[in-house]
Amino acid sequence: MPELPDHRRGGLLGVRLQRWVWTRRASSWDHGGAAGLELVIDAVLEAAEVRPGLVAVDLGCGTGQLSLPLARNGAYVMAVDVSQAMVDLLEAKATASGVKGILGVVTPIETLSLPEQSADLVISNYALHHLRDRDKAAFVGEAASWLRPGGRLVVGDMMFGRGATARDRSIIASKVAVLARRGPAGWWRLAKNAIRFTLRLQERPVSMDTWTRHFEMAGLTDVSATPVVAEAAVIVGTKP
């Protein structure tokens, strides 16, 4: 397993807010994921090319949608989440199903620090769109340094920009149409989402092209980004 970092950092208001939000959602997380999330999970796991003995770091692990199948297939997994409640549920599920090889770590993704070349796989699903844009680029650079030669960085997430491409506009239009059909409740949510999207609050998705640039700037090779369903896509790169 990778050496554990020092996690005595991160008392910022933003971190506290993240922890509060995800702790509140922990108990219902397995029952109310985003539409099509199972398809994205399957695509991320396929891109991971897990093998027995592989050392993996699962960022934003939640209750184990990636960590548990990775460990079942023989990987050693460091499961990282900002919420203690999420990690507790993951560990309880692992114990109940007899899955071993998972180490839960409670820390924000932004403050995680690991030794260079200590992992074969860094993986994340539907977590990194919460990072500020500059932190996304910094994260990719850090994650690339953690990988051994031949290791993979695999990210599944909502990936769309602010309307510059036909795909962006199609995704935004689809989301607007779905909420508009729900009547007053949907209109209220549409207004809230418009404010969040405009001001980059809570959810901060960027396009597949932006992610591709981050991966390539970090020195990763064989970078490919593939749409999965709706706004979701998976991007993968390899450490040379």
Short mmCIF file of N, CA and C in Angstrom, two decimals, residues 64-177:
data_model
loop_
_atom_site.label_atom_id
_atom_site.label_comp_id
_atom_site.label_asym_id
_atom_site.label_seq_id
_atom_site.Cartn_x
_atom_site.Cartn_y
_atom_site.Cartn_z
N GLY A 64 -18.02 3.12 -1.84
CA GLY A 64 -17.27 2.00 -2.39
C GLY A 64 -17.65 1.50 -3.76
N GLN A 65 -18.31 2.34 -4.58
CA GLN A 65 -18.73 1.87 -5.90
C GLN A 65 -17.55 1.41 -6.76
N LEU A 66 -16.38 2.02 -6.56
CA LEU A 66 -15.18 1.58 -7.27
C LEU A 66 -14.29 0.73 -6.37
N SER A 67 -14.10 1.16 -5.13
CA SER A 67 -13.15 0.48 -4.24
C SER A 67 -13.50 -0.99 -4.03
N LEU A 68 -14.77 -1.29 -3.82
CA LEU A 68 -15.15 -2.67 -3.55
C LEU A 68 -14.88 -3.59 -4.74
N PRO A 69 -15.33 -3.27 -5.96
CA PRO A 69 -15.00 -4.16 -7.08
C PRO A 69 -13.51 -4.23 -7.38
N LEU A 70 -12.77 -3.12 -7.18
CA LEU A 70 -11.33 -3.18 -7.37
C LEU A 70 -10.70 -4.19 -6.41
N ALA A 71 -11.09 -4.12 -5.13
CA ALA A 71 -10.53 -5.03 -4.14
C ALA A 71 -10.97 -6.47 -4.39
N ARG A 72 -12.21 -6.65 -4.83
CA ARG A 72 -12.67 -8.02 -5.14
C ARG A 72 -11.84 -8.65 -6.24
N ASN A 73 -11.30 -7.82 -7.12
CA ASN A 73 -10.49 -8.32 -8.23
C ASN A 73 -9.00 -8.34 -7.89
N GLY A 74 -8.67 -8.19 -6.61
CA GLY A 74 -7.30 -8.41 -6.18
C GLY A 74 -6.45 -7.18 -6.00
N ALA A 75 -7.01 -5.99 -6.17
CA ALA A 75 -6.23 -4.76 -5.98
C ALA A 75 -6.16 -4.41 -4.50
N TYR A 76 -5.09 -3.72 -4.11
CA TYR A 76 -4.99 -3.08 -2.80
C TYR A 76 -5.42 -1.64 -2.98
N VAL A 77 -6.41 -1.19 -2.23
CA VAL A 77 -7.05 0.09 -2.50
C VAL A 77 -6.94 1.04 -1.32
N MET A 78 -6.41 2.23 -1.58
CA MET A 78 -6.54 3.33 -0.63
C MET A 78 -7.78 4.11 -1.02
N ALA A 79 -8.81 4.06 -0.19
CA ALA A 79 -10.10 4.67 -0.48
C ALA A 79 -10.19 6.01 0.25
N VAL A 80 -10.23 7.10 -0.50
CA VAL A 80 -10.11 8.45 0.06
C VAL A 80 -11.43 9.21 -0.10
N ASP A 81 -11.89 9.80 0.99
CA ASP A 81 -13.09 10.64 0.91
C ASP A 81 -13.02 11.70 1.99
N VAL A 82 -13.67 12.84 1.74
CA VAL A 82 -13.70 13.93 2.72
C VAL A 82 -14.60 13.61 3.90
N SER A 83 -15.51 12.65 3.74
CA SER A 83 -16.52 12.35 4.76
C SER A 83 -16.18 11.07 5.52
N GLN A 84 -16.06 11.20 6.84
CA GLN A 84 -15.86 10.03 7.68
C GLN A 84 -17.03 9.06 7.56
N ALA A 85 -18.24 9.60 7.45
CA ALA A 85 -19.43 8.74 7.35
C ALA A 85 -19.38 7.88 6.09
N MET A 86 -18.95 8.46 4.97
CA MET A 86 -18.82 7.68 3.74
C MET A 86 -17.81 6.55 3.92
N VAL A 87 -16.65 6.87 4.48
CA VAL A 87 -15.61 5.86 4.66
C VAL A 87 -16.08 4.78 5.63
N ASP A 88 -16.79 5.17 6.69
CA ASP A 88 -17.31 4.18 7.64
C ASP A 88 -18.26 3.21 6.95
N LEU A 89 -19.14 3.72 6.10
CA LEU A 89 -20.07 2.85 5.38
C LEU A 89 -19.33 1.94 4.42
N LEU A 90 -18.32 2.46 3.74
CA LEU A 90 -17.52 1.63 2.84
C LEU A 90 -16.86 0.49 3.61
N GLU A 91 -16.24 0.82 4.75
CA GLU A 91 -15.56 -0.21 5.52
C GLU A 91 -16.55 -1.24 6.07
N ALA A 92 -17.75 -0.81 6.46
CA ALA A 92 -18.77 -1.74 6.93
C ALA A 92 -19.21 -2.68 5.81
N LYS A 93 -19.38 -2.14 4.61
CA LYS A 93 -19.76 -2.98 3.47
C LYS A 93 -18.66 -3.98 3.14
N ALA A 94 -17.41 -3.55 3.21
CA ALA A 94 -16.30 -4.45 2.94
C ALA A 94 -16.26 -5.59 3.95
N THR A 95 -16.45 -5.24 5.23
CA THR A 95 -16.44 -6.26 6.27
C THR A 95 -17.59 -7.24 6.10
N ALA A 96 -18.79 -6.71 5.81
CA ALA A 96 -19.96 -7.57 5.67
C ALA A 96 -19.83 -8.54 4.49
N SER A 97 -19.15 -8.12 3.44
CA SER A 97 -19.01 -8.98 2.26
C SER A 97 -17.68 -9.72 2.21
N GLY A 98 -16.86 -9.56 3.24
CA GLY A 98 -15.61 -10.29 3.30
C GLY A 98 -14.54 -9.79 2.35
N VAL A 99 -14.65 -8.54 1.93
CA VAL A 99 -13.66 -7.96 1.01
C VAL A 99 -12.51 -7.39 1.82
N LYS A 100 -11.28 -7.77 1.46
CA LYS A 100 -10.10 -7.29 2.15
C LYS A 100 -9.27 -6.43 1.20
N GLY A 101 -8.28 -5.74 1.75
CA GLY A 101 -7.35 -4.97 0.92
C GLY A 101 -7.76 -3.53 0.70
N ILE A 102 -8.68 -3.02 1.54
CA ILE A 102 -9.12 -1.62 1.43
C ILE A 102 -8.67 -0.85 2.67
N LEU A 103 -8.03 0.26 2.46
CA LEU A 103 -7.63 1.15 3.54
C LEU A 103 -8.38 2.47 3.38
N GLY A 104 -9.25 2.81 4.33
CA GLY A 104 -10.01 4.05 4.27
C GLY A 104 -9.20 5.22 4.81
N VAL A 105 -9.23 6.34 4.08
CA VAL A 105 -8.52 7.56 4.48
C VAL A 105 -9.48 8.73 4.36
N VAL A 106 -9.61 9.52 5.42
CA VAL A 106 -10.51 10.67 5.43
C VAL A 106 -9.68 11.94 5.26
N THR A 107 -9.80 12.56 4.10
CA THR A 107 -9.11 13.81 3.81
C THR A 107 -9.68 14.41 2.53
N PRO A 108 -9.64 15.71 2.36
CA PRO A 108 -10.02 16.29 1.07
C PRO A 108 -9.03 15.88 -0.01
N ILE A 109 -9.52 15.71 -1.22
CA ILE A 109 -8.65 15.36 -2.34
C ILE A 109 -7.54 16.38 -2.51
N GLU A 110 -7.88 17.66 -2.30
CA GLU A 110 -6.92 18.73 -2.55
C GLU A 110 -5.71 18.67 -1.63
N THR A 111 -5.83 18.03 -0.46
CA THR A 111 -4.71 18.00 0.49
C THR A 111 -4.02 16.65 0.55
N LEU A 112 -4.45 15.70 -0.26
CA LEU A 112 -3.82 14.38 -0.27
C LEU A 112 -2.41 14.48 -0.83
N SER A 113 -1.47 13.85 -0.15
CA SER A 113 -0.09 13.82 -0.60
C SER A 113 0.45 12.40 -0.48
N LEU A 114 0.96 11.85 -1.57
CA LEU A 114 1.49 10.50 -1.59
C LEU A 114 2.90 10.50 -2.16
N PRO A 115 3.71 9.49 -1.82
CA PRO A 115 5.04 9.41 -2.39
C PRO A 115 5.00 9.22 -3.91
N GLU A 116 6.01 9.71 -4.58
CA GLU A 116 6.11 9.51 -6.02
C GLU A 116 6.24 8.01 -6.33
N GLN A 117 5.62 7.62 -7.45
CA GLN A 117 5.68 6.25 -7.96
C GLN A 117 5.30 5.22 -6.90
N SER A 118 4.20 5.49 -6.20
CA SER A 118 3.74 4.59 -5.15
C SER A 118 2.45 3.85 -5.53
N ALA A 119 1.88 4.14 -6.69
CA ALA A 119 0.60 3.53 -7.08
C ALA A 119 0.63 3.11 -8.54
N ASP A 120 -0.18 2.10 -8.84
CA ASP A 120 -0.34 1.64 -10.22
C ASP A 120 -1.57 2.25 -10.88
N LEU A 121 -2.50 2.71 -10.07
CA LEU A 121 -3.77 3.24 -10.58
C LEU A 121 -4.25 4.35 -9.66
N VAL A 122 -4.61 5.48 -10.24
CA VAL A 122 -5.35 6.52 -9.53
C VAL A 122 -6.67 6.66 -10.26
N ILE A 123 -7.75 6.56 -9.52
CA ILE A 123 -9.07 6.46 -10.14
C ILE A 123 -10.06 7.33 -9.38
N SER A 124 -11.04 7.87 -10.09
CA SER A 124 -12.05 8.70 -9.44
C SER A 124 -13.30 8.70 -10.30
N ASN A 125 -14.46 8.73 -9.64
CA ASN A 125 -15.71 8.78 -10.37
C ASN A 125 -16.67 9.78 -9.74
N TYR A 126 -17.09 10.76 -10.53
CA TYR A 126 -18.08 11.77 -10.13
C TYR A 126 -17.70 12.48 -8.83
N ALA A 127 -16.43 12.86 -8.72
CA ALA A 127 -15.96 13.60 -7.55
C ALA A 127 -15.22 14.87 -7.95
N LEU A 128 -14.47 14.83 -9.03
CA LEU A 128 -13.54 15.91 -9.32
C LEU A 128 -14.21 17.17 -9.87
N HIS A 129 -15.46 17.08 -10.31
CA HIS A 129 -16.13 18.31 -10.76
C HIS A 129 -16.41 19.26 -9.60
N HIS A 130 -16.24 18.78 -8.37
CA HIS A 130 -16.40 19.67 -7.21
C HIS A 130 -15.14 20.51 -6.96
N LEU A 131 -14.01 20.11 -7.53
CA LEU A 131 -12.78 20.88 -7.35
C LEU A 131 -12.85 22.20 -8.11
N ARG A 132 -12.18 23.22 -7.57
CA ARG A 132 -12.01 24.45 -8.33
C ARG A 132 -11.18 24.16 -9.57
N ASP A 133 -11.36 24.96 -10.61
CA ASP A 133 -10.71 24.65 -11.89
C ASP A 133 -9.20 24.56 -11.76
N ARG A 134 -8.58 25.48 -11.01
CA ARG A 134 -7.13 25.42 -10.88
C ARG A 134 -6.70 24.18 -10.10
N ASP A 135 -7.57 23.70 -9.20
CA ASP A 135 -7.23 22.50 -8.44
C ASP A 135 -7.33 21.24 -9.29
N LYS A 136 -8.16 21.27 -10.32
CA LYS A 136 -8.22 20.12 -11.23
C LYS A 136 -6.88 19.92 -11.92
N ALA A 137 -6.32 21.00 -12.47
CA ALA A 137 -5.03 20.91 -13.15
C ALA A 137 -3.94 20.47 -12.18
N ALA A 138 -3.94 21.04 -10.97
CA ALA A 138 -2.93 20.67 -9.98
C ALA A 138 -3.09 19.21 -9.58
N PHE A 139 -4.32 18.75 -9.44
CA PHE A 139 -4.56 17.36 -9.08
C PHE A 139 -3.97 16.41 -10.11
N VAL A 140 -4.20 16.68 -11.40
CA VAL A 140 -3.70 15.78 -12.43
C VAL A 140 -2.18 15.69 -12.37
N GLY A 141 -1.52 16.82 -12.17
CA GLY A 141 -0.08 16.81 -12.04
C GLY A 141 0.39 15.99 -10.85
N GLU A 142 -0.30 16.15 -9.71
CA GLU A 142 0.04 15.38 -8.52
C GLU A 142 -0.19 13.89 -8.75
N ALA A 143 -1.36 13.56 -9.30
CA ALA A 143 -1.69 12.15 -9.52
C ALA A 143 -0.69 11.48 -10.46
N ALA A 144 -0.27 12.20 -11.49
CA ALA A 144 0.72 11.65 -12.42
C ALA A 144 2.02 11.32 -11.70
N SER A 145 2.40 12.15 -10.71
CA SER A 145 3.64 11.90 -9.98
C SER A 145 3.52 10.68 -9.07
N TRP A 146 2.30 10.35 -8.62
CA TRP A 146 2.13 9.18 -7.76
C TRP A 146 2.24 7.87 -8.52
N LEU A 147 2.03 7.91 -9.84
CA LEU A 147 1.97 6.70 -10.63
C LEU A 147 3.35 6.15 -10.95
N ARG A 148 3.44 4.83 -10.94
CA ARG A 148 4.62 4.15 -11.44
C ARG A 148 4.57 4.13 -12.97
N PRO A 149 5.71 3.94 -13.63
CA PRO A 149 5.67 3.81 -15.10
C PRO A 149 4.69 2.72 -15.52
N GLY A 150 3.85 3.05 -16.49
CA GLY A 150 2.81 2.13 -16.92
C GLY A 150 1.52 2.26 -16.14
N GLY A 151 1.53 3.05 -15.06
CA GLY A 151 0.32 3.25 -14.26
C GLY A 151 -0.69 4.10 -14.99
N ARG A 152 -1.94 4.04 -14.53
CA ARG A 152 -3.04 4.73 -15.22
C ARG A 152 -3.76 5.70 -14.29
N LEU A 153 -4.13 6.83 -14.86
CA LEU A 153 -5.05 7.76 -14.22
C LEU A 153 -6.37 7.65 -14.97
N VAL A 154 -7.44 7.32 -14.26
CA VAL A 154 -8.77 7.13 -14.86
C VAL A 154 -9.77 8.01 -14.12
N VAL A 155 -10.45 8.87 -14.85
CA VAL A 155 -11.43 9.78 -14.26
C VAL A 155 -12.76 9.65 -15.00
N GLY A 156 -13.81 9.34 -14.26
CA GLY A 156 -15.16 9.41 -14.78
C GLY A 156 -15.87 10.59 -14.13
N ASP A 157 -16.54 11.41 -14.93
CA ASP A 157 -17.16 12.60 -14.33
C ASP A 157 -18.09 13.24 -15.34
N MET A 158 -18.87 14.23 -14.86
CA MET A 158 -19.59 15.08 -15.79
C MET A 158 -18.56 15.96 -16.49
N MET A 159 -18.58 15.93 -17.81
CA MET A 159 -17.58 16.67 -18.59
C MET A 159 -18.28 17.45 -19.69
N PHE A 160 -18.49 18.72 -19.42
CA PHE A 160 -19.01 19.62 -20.44
C PHE A 160 -18.63 21.04 -20.06
N GLY A 161 -18.53 21.88 -21.07
CA GLY A 161 -18.14 23.26 -20.84
C GLY A 161 -19.33 24.19 -20.76
N ARG A 162 -19.11 25.43 -21.09
CA ARG A 162 -20.12 26.47 -20.87
C ARG A 162 -20.84 26.88 -22.15
N GLY A 163 -20.85 25.96 -23.12
CA GLY A 163 -21.64 26.21 -24.33
C GLY A 163 -20.83 26.46 -25.58
N ALA A 164 -19.53 26.23 -25.53
CA ALA A 164 -18.68 26.53 -26.68
C ALA A 164 -18.81 25.50 -27.79
N THR A 165 -19.24 24.30 -27.48
CA THR A 165 -19.33 23.24 -28.49
C THR A 165 -20.77 22.76 -28.61
N ALA A 166 -21.03 22.03 -29.70
CA ALA A 166 -22.37 21.48 -29.91
C ALA A 166 -22.73 20.50 -28.80
N ARG A 167 -21.75 19.72 -28.32
CA ARG A 167 -22.03 18.78 -27.22
C ARG A 167 -22.40 19.55 -25.95
N ASP A 168 -21.66 20.61 -25.65
CA ASP A 168 -22.00 21.44 -24.48
C ASP A 168 -23.44 21.91 -24.56
N ARG A 169 -23.78 22.50 -25.70
CA ARG A 169 -25.12 23.09 -25.86
C ARG A 169 -26.21 22.03 -25.78
N SER A 170 -25.94 20.84 -26.31
CA SER A 170 -26.92 19.76 -26.26
C SER A 170 -27.15 19.30 -24.82
N ILE A 171 -26.07 19.18 -24.05
CA ILE A 171 -26.19 18.75 -22.65
C ILE A 171 -26.95 19.79 -21.84
N ILE A 172 -26.59 21.06 -21.99
CA ILE A 172 -27.26 22.12 -21.24
C ILE A 172 -28.74 22.19 -21.59
N ALA A 173 -29.05 22.11 -22.90
CA ALA A 173 -30.44 22.16 -23.33
C ALA A 173 -31.24 20.99 -22.77
N SER A 174 -30.63 19.81 -22.74
CA SER A 174 -31.32 18.63 -22.21
C SER A 174 -31.63 18.79 -20.73
N LYS A 175 -30.67 19.31 -19.96
CA LYS A 175 -30.89 19.52 -18.53
C LYS A 175 -32.00 20.55 -18.28
N VAL A 176 -31.99 21.62 -19.06
CA VAL A 176 -33.02 22.65 -18.93
C VAL A 176 -34.40 22.06 -19.23
N ALA A 177 -34.49 21.27 -20.30
CA ALA A 177 -35.78 20.71 -20.69
C ALA A 177 -36.33 19.77 -19.63
#
